[in-house]
């Protein structure tokens, strides 16, 4: 029993590789900061016009919550574009193709949560153009 409070100053931000010609993304592990064991969580910052890798996870459900700016997700096969503003939530079920994107001119920040806490099993897919 117990709890952890993770404040922005507790997070250690690291750079993640970007697609060719794009600015890098930044991420911070909430999992590590809160010593989580049964799930995984990260904060993400995407500069304008940056996208993550299109993939599916065969073992993990994921939840995405925009904090600042509009998060664009490409979901399913064929991909469907979904734009989510702060206050909205996207739940991606196991085995569903997905890609997080920033299609705006402003930086976006979002929270991503996954369970169970498996890592490294994602199947990466061919990228698609903006829908």
PDB file of C-alpha atoms in Angstrom:
ATOM      1  CA  UNK A   1       0.000   0.000   0.000  1.00  0.00           C
ATOM      2  CA  UNK A   2       1.187   3.524  -0.621  1.00  0.00           C
ATOM      3  CA  UNK A   3       1.458   6.216  -3.239  1.00  0.00           C
ATOM      4  CA  UNK A   4       3.914   8.418  -5.072  1.00  0.00           C
ATOM      5  CA  UNK A   5       3.515  11.963  -6.327  1.00  0.00           C
ATOM      6  CA  UNK A   6       5.671  12.785  -9.340  1.00  0.00           C
ATOM      7  CA  UNK A   7       6.210  16.460 -10.026  1.00  0.00           C
ATOM      8  CA  UNK A   8       7.658  17.882 -13.218  1.00  0.00           C
ATOM      9  CA  UNK A   9      10.974  18.589 -11.463  1.00  0.00           C
ATOM     10  CA  UNK A  10      11.176  14.872 -10.507  1.00  0.00           C
ATOM     11  CA  UNK A  11      11.210  13.804 -14.152  1.00  0.00           C
ATOM     12  CA  UNK A  12      14.384  13.126 -16.090  1.00  0.00           C
ATOM     13  CA  UNK A  13      13.752  14.052 -19.739  1.00  0.00           C
ATOM     14  CA  UNK A  14      15.663  12.270 -22.491  1.00  0.00           C
ATOM     15  CA  UNK A  15      15.821  12.722 -26.232  1.00  0.00           C
ATOM     16  CA  UNK A  16      14.374  10.081 -28.548  1.00  0.00           C
ATOM     17  CA  UNK A  17      15.414   9.665 -32.189  1.00  0.00           C
ATOM     18  CA  UNK A  18      13.236  11.348 -34.771  1.00  0.00           C
ATOM     19  CA  UNK A  19      12.196  10.518 -38.300  1.00  0.00           C
ATOM     20  CA  UNK A  20      14.608  11.907 -40.883  1.00  0.00           C
ATOM     21  CA  UNK A  21      14.299  15.676 -41.143  1.00  0.00           C
ATOM     22  CA  UNK A  22      12.289  16.037 -37.920  1.00  0.00           C
ATOM     23  CA  UNK A  23      13.184  17.462 -34.524  1.00  0.00           C
ATOM     24  CA  UNK A  24      13.698  14.857 -31.769  1.00  0.00           C
ATOM     25  CA  UNK A  25      10.953  13.931 -29.316  1.00  0.00           C
ATOM     26  CA  UNK A  26      11.513  13.999 -25.550  1.00  0.00           C
ATOM     27  CA  UNK A  27      10.247  11.543 -22.963  1.00  0.00           C
ATOM     28  CA  UNK A  28      10.390  11.073 -19.200  1.00  0.00           C
ATOM     29  CA  UNK A  29       9.702   7.833 -17.348  1.00  0.00           C
ATOM     30  CA  UNK A  30       6.983   8.177 -14.736  1.00  0.00           C
ATOM     31  CA  UNK A  31       7.458   4.440 -14.139  1.00  0.00           C
ATOM     32  CA  UNK A  32      10.968   4.999 -12.805  1.00  0.00           C
ATOM     33  CA  UNK A  33      10.133   8.156 -10.851  1.00  0.00           C
ATOM     34  CA  UNK A  34       7.191   6.449  -9.090  1.00  0.00           C
ATOM     35  CA  UNK A  35       8.769   2.972  -8.840  1.00  0.00           C
ATOM     36  CA  UNK A  36       5.773   1.435 -10.652  1.00  0.00           C
ATOM     37  CA  UNK A  37       5.712  -2.365 -10.939  1.00  0.00           C
ATOM     38  CA  UNK A  38       2.372  -3.405 -12.484  1.00  0.00           C
ATOM     39  CA  UNK A  39       2.123  -0.848 -15.301  1.00  0.00           C
ATOM     40  CA  UNK A  40       4.227   1.643 -17.279  1.00  0.00           C
ATOM     41  CA  UNK A  41       3.828   5.387 -17.723  1.00  0.00           C
ATOM     42  CA  UNK A  42       5.658   8.154 -19.590  1.00  0.00           C
ATOM     43  CA  UNK A  43       5.340  11.827 -20.302  1.00  0.00           C
ATOM     44  CA  UNK A  44       6.067  12.858 -23.901  1.00  0.00           C
ATOM     45  CA  UNK A  45       6.882  16.164 -25.598  1.00  0.00           C
ATOM     46  CA  UNK A  46       6.569  16.378 -29.375  1.00  0.00           C
ATOM     47  CA  UNK A  47       7.795  19.475 -31.226  1.00  0.00           C
ATOM     48  CA  UNK A  48       5.637  20.799 -34.099  1.00  0.00           C
ATOM     49  CA  UNK A  49       5.085  18.407 -37.037  1.00  0.00           C
ATOM     50  CA  UNK A  50       6.766  15.387 -35.412  1.00  0.00           C
ATOM     51  CA  UNK A  51       5.500  11.811 -35.292  1.00  0.00           C
ATOM     52  CA  UNK A  52       6.323   8.691 -33.318  1.00  0.00           C
ATOM     53  CA  UNK A  53       6.809   5.260 -34.858  1.00  0.00           C
ATOM     54  CA  UNK A  54       3.718   3.479 -36.153  1.00  0.00           C
ATOM     55  CA  UNK A  55       3.361   0.191 -34.282  1.00  0.00           C
ATOM     56  CA  UNK A  56       1.091  -2.240 -32.511  1.00  0.00           C
ATOM     57  CA  UNK A  57       1.552  -3.860 -29.140  1.00  0.00           C
ATOM     58  CA  UNK A  58       0.515  -7.524 -28.949  1.00  0.00           C
ATOM     59  CA  UNK A  59       0.487  -7.605 -25.120  1.00  0.00           C
ATOM     60  CA  UNK A  60      -0.295  -4.162 -23.754  1.00  0.00           C
ATOM     61  CA  UNK A  61      -3.277  -1.808 -23.632  1.00  0.00           C
ATOM     62  CA  UNK A  62      -2.259   1.834 -23.817  1.00  0.00           C
ATOM     63  CA  UNK A  63      -3.920   5.060 -22.714  1.00  0.00           C
ATOM     64  CA  UNK A  64      -2.980   8.513 -24.068  1.00  0.00           C
ATOM     65  CA  UNK A  65      -3.964  11.771 -22.346  1.00  0.00           C
ATOM     66  CA  UNK A  66      -3.058  15.120 -23.954  1.00  0.00           C
ATOM     67  CA  UNK A  67      -1.872  17.674 -21.386  1.00  0.00           C
ATOM     68  CA  UNK A  68      -1.002  20.561 -23.715  1.00  0.00           C
ATOM     69  CA  UNK A  69      -1.936  20.930 -27.382  1.00  0.00           C
ATOM     70  CA  UNK A  70      -3.815  18.630 -29.743  1.00  0.00           C
ATOM     71  CA  UNK A  71      -2.578  15.037 -29.992  1.00  0.00           C
ATOM     72  CA  UNK A  72      -3.224  13.352 -33.343  1.00  0.00           C
ATOM     73  CA  UNK A  73      -3.434   9.552 -33.345  1.00  0.00           C
ATOM     74  CA  UNK A  74      -3.598   7.266 -36.372  1.00  0.00           C
ATOM     75  CA  UNK A  75      -5.499   4.203 -35.157  1.00  0.00           C
ATOM     76  CA  UNK A  76      -6.409   0.859 -36.698  1.00  0.00           C
ATOM     77  CA  UNK A  77      -5.898  -0.658 -40.130  1.00  0.00           C
ATOM     78  CA  UNK A  78      -6.529   1.111 -42.380  1.00  0.00           C
ATOM     79  CA  UNK A  79      -5.539   4.050 -40.163  1.00  0.00           C
ATOM     80  CA  UNK A  80      -8.211   6.449 -38.933  1.00  0.00           C
ATOM     81  CA  UNK A  81      -7.136   9.918 -37.831  1.00  0.00           C
ATOM     82  CA  UNK A  82      -8.322  11.000 -34.378  1.00  0.00           C
ATOM     83  CA  UNK A  83      -7.501  14.458 -32.954  1.00  0.00           C
ATOM     84  CA  UNK A  84      -7.699  14.693 -29.160  1.00  0.00           C
ATOM     85  CA  UNK A  85      -7.477  17.886 -27.131  1.00  0.00           C
ATOM     86  CA  UNK A  86      -6.613  18.242 -23.422  1.00  0.00           C
ATOM     87  CA  UNK A  87      -9.371  16.682 -21.346  1.00  0.00           C
ATOM     88  CA  UNK A  88      -9.805  13.820 -23.838  1.00  0.00           C
ATOM     89  CA  UNK A  89      -8.487  10.283 -23.515  1.00  0.00           C
ATOM     90  CA  UNK A  90      -7.548   7.684 -26.153  1.00  0.00           C
ATOM     91  CA  UNK A  91      -7.558   3.997 -25.164  1.00  0.00           C
ATOM     92  CA  UNK A  92      -5.734   1.720 -27.617  1.00  0.00           C
ATOM     93  CA  UNK A  93      -6.563  -1.953 -27.187  1.00  0.00           C
ATOM     94  CA  UNK A  94      -4.077  -4.801 -27.553  1.00  0.00           C
ATOM     95  CA  UNK A  95      -3.064  -5.476 -31.162  1.00  0.00           C
ATOM     96  CA  UNK A  96      -4.379  -2.186 -32.590  1.00  0.00           C
ATOM     97  CA  UNK A  97      -1.999  -0.329 -34.938  1.00  0.00           C
ATOM     98  CA  UNK A  98      -1.276   3.197 -33.688  1.00  0.00           C
ATOM     99  CA  UNK A  99       0.885   6.239 -34.190  1.00  0.00           C
ATOM    100  CA  UNK A 100       1.099   9.417 -32.098  1.00  0.00           C
ATOM    101  CA  UNK A 101       1.663  12.663 -34.005  1.00  0.00           C
ATOM    102  CA  UNK A 102       1.849  16.387 -33.576  1.00  0.00           C
ATOM    103  CA  UNK A 103       0.248  17.899 -36.681  1.00  0.00           C
ATOM    104  CA  UNK A 104       0.236  21.426 -35.206  1.00  0.00           C
ATOM    105  CA  UNK A 105       2.613  24.399 -35.145  1.00  0.00           C
ATOM    106  CA  UNK A 106       2.996  24.233 -31.327  1.00  0.00           C
ATOM    107  CA  UNK A 107       4.745  21.738 -29.014  1.00  0.00           C
ATOM    108  CA  UNK A 108       2.420  19.153 -27.471  1.00  0.00           C
ATOM    109  CA  UNK A 109       2.751  17.263 -24.181  1.00  0.00           C
ATOM    110  CA  UNK A 110       0.920  14.038 -23.391  1.00  0.00           C
ATOM    111  CA  UNK A 111       0.833  11.251 -20.813  1.00  0.00           C
ATOM    112  CA  UNK A 112       0.984   7.608 -21.943  1.00  0.00           C
ATOM    113  CA  UNK A 113       0.086   4.671 -19.688  1.00  0.00           C
ATOM    114  CA  UNK A 114       0.311   0.958 -20.471  1.00  0.00           C
ATOM    115  CA  UNK A 115      -0.508  -2.303 -18.742  1.00  0.00           C
ATOM    116  CA  UNK A 116       0.708  -4.923 -18.185  1.00  0.00           C
ATOM    117  CA  UNK A 117       4.233  -3.456 -17.922  1.00  0.00           C
ATOM    118  CA  UNK A 118       5.799  -5.329 -20.826  1.00  0.00           C
ATOM    119  CA  UNK A 119       8.383  -3.523 -22.923  1.00  0.00           C
ATOM    120  CA  UNK A 120      10.120  -4.354 -26.176  1.00  0.00           C
ATOM    121  CA  UNK A 121       7.392  -6.450 -27.807  1.00  0.00           C
ATOM    122  CA  UNK A 122       6.023  -3.753 -30.132  1.00  0.00           C
ATOM    123  CA  UNK A 123       5.722  -4.664 -33.795  1.00  0.00           C
ATOM    124  CA  UNK A 124       6.777  -1.688 -35.906  1.00  0.00           C
ATOM    125  CA  UNK A 125       4.760  -0.951 -39.033  1.00  0.00           C
ATOM    126  CA  UNK A 126       5.258   1.006 -42.232  1.00  0.00           C
ATOM    127  CA  UNK A 127       4.699   4.719 -41.757  1.00  0.00           C
ATOM    128  CA  UNK A 128       1.765   6.441 -43.480  1.00  0.00           C
ATOM    129  CA  UNK A 129       1.305   9.976 -44.720  1.00  0.00           C
ATOM    130  CA  UNK A 130      -0.914  12.422 -42.858  1.00  0.00           C
ATOM    131  CA  UNK A 131      -4.604  11.627 -43.268  1.00  0.00           C
TER     132      UNK A 131
END
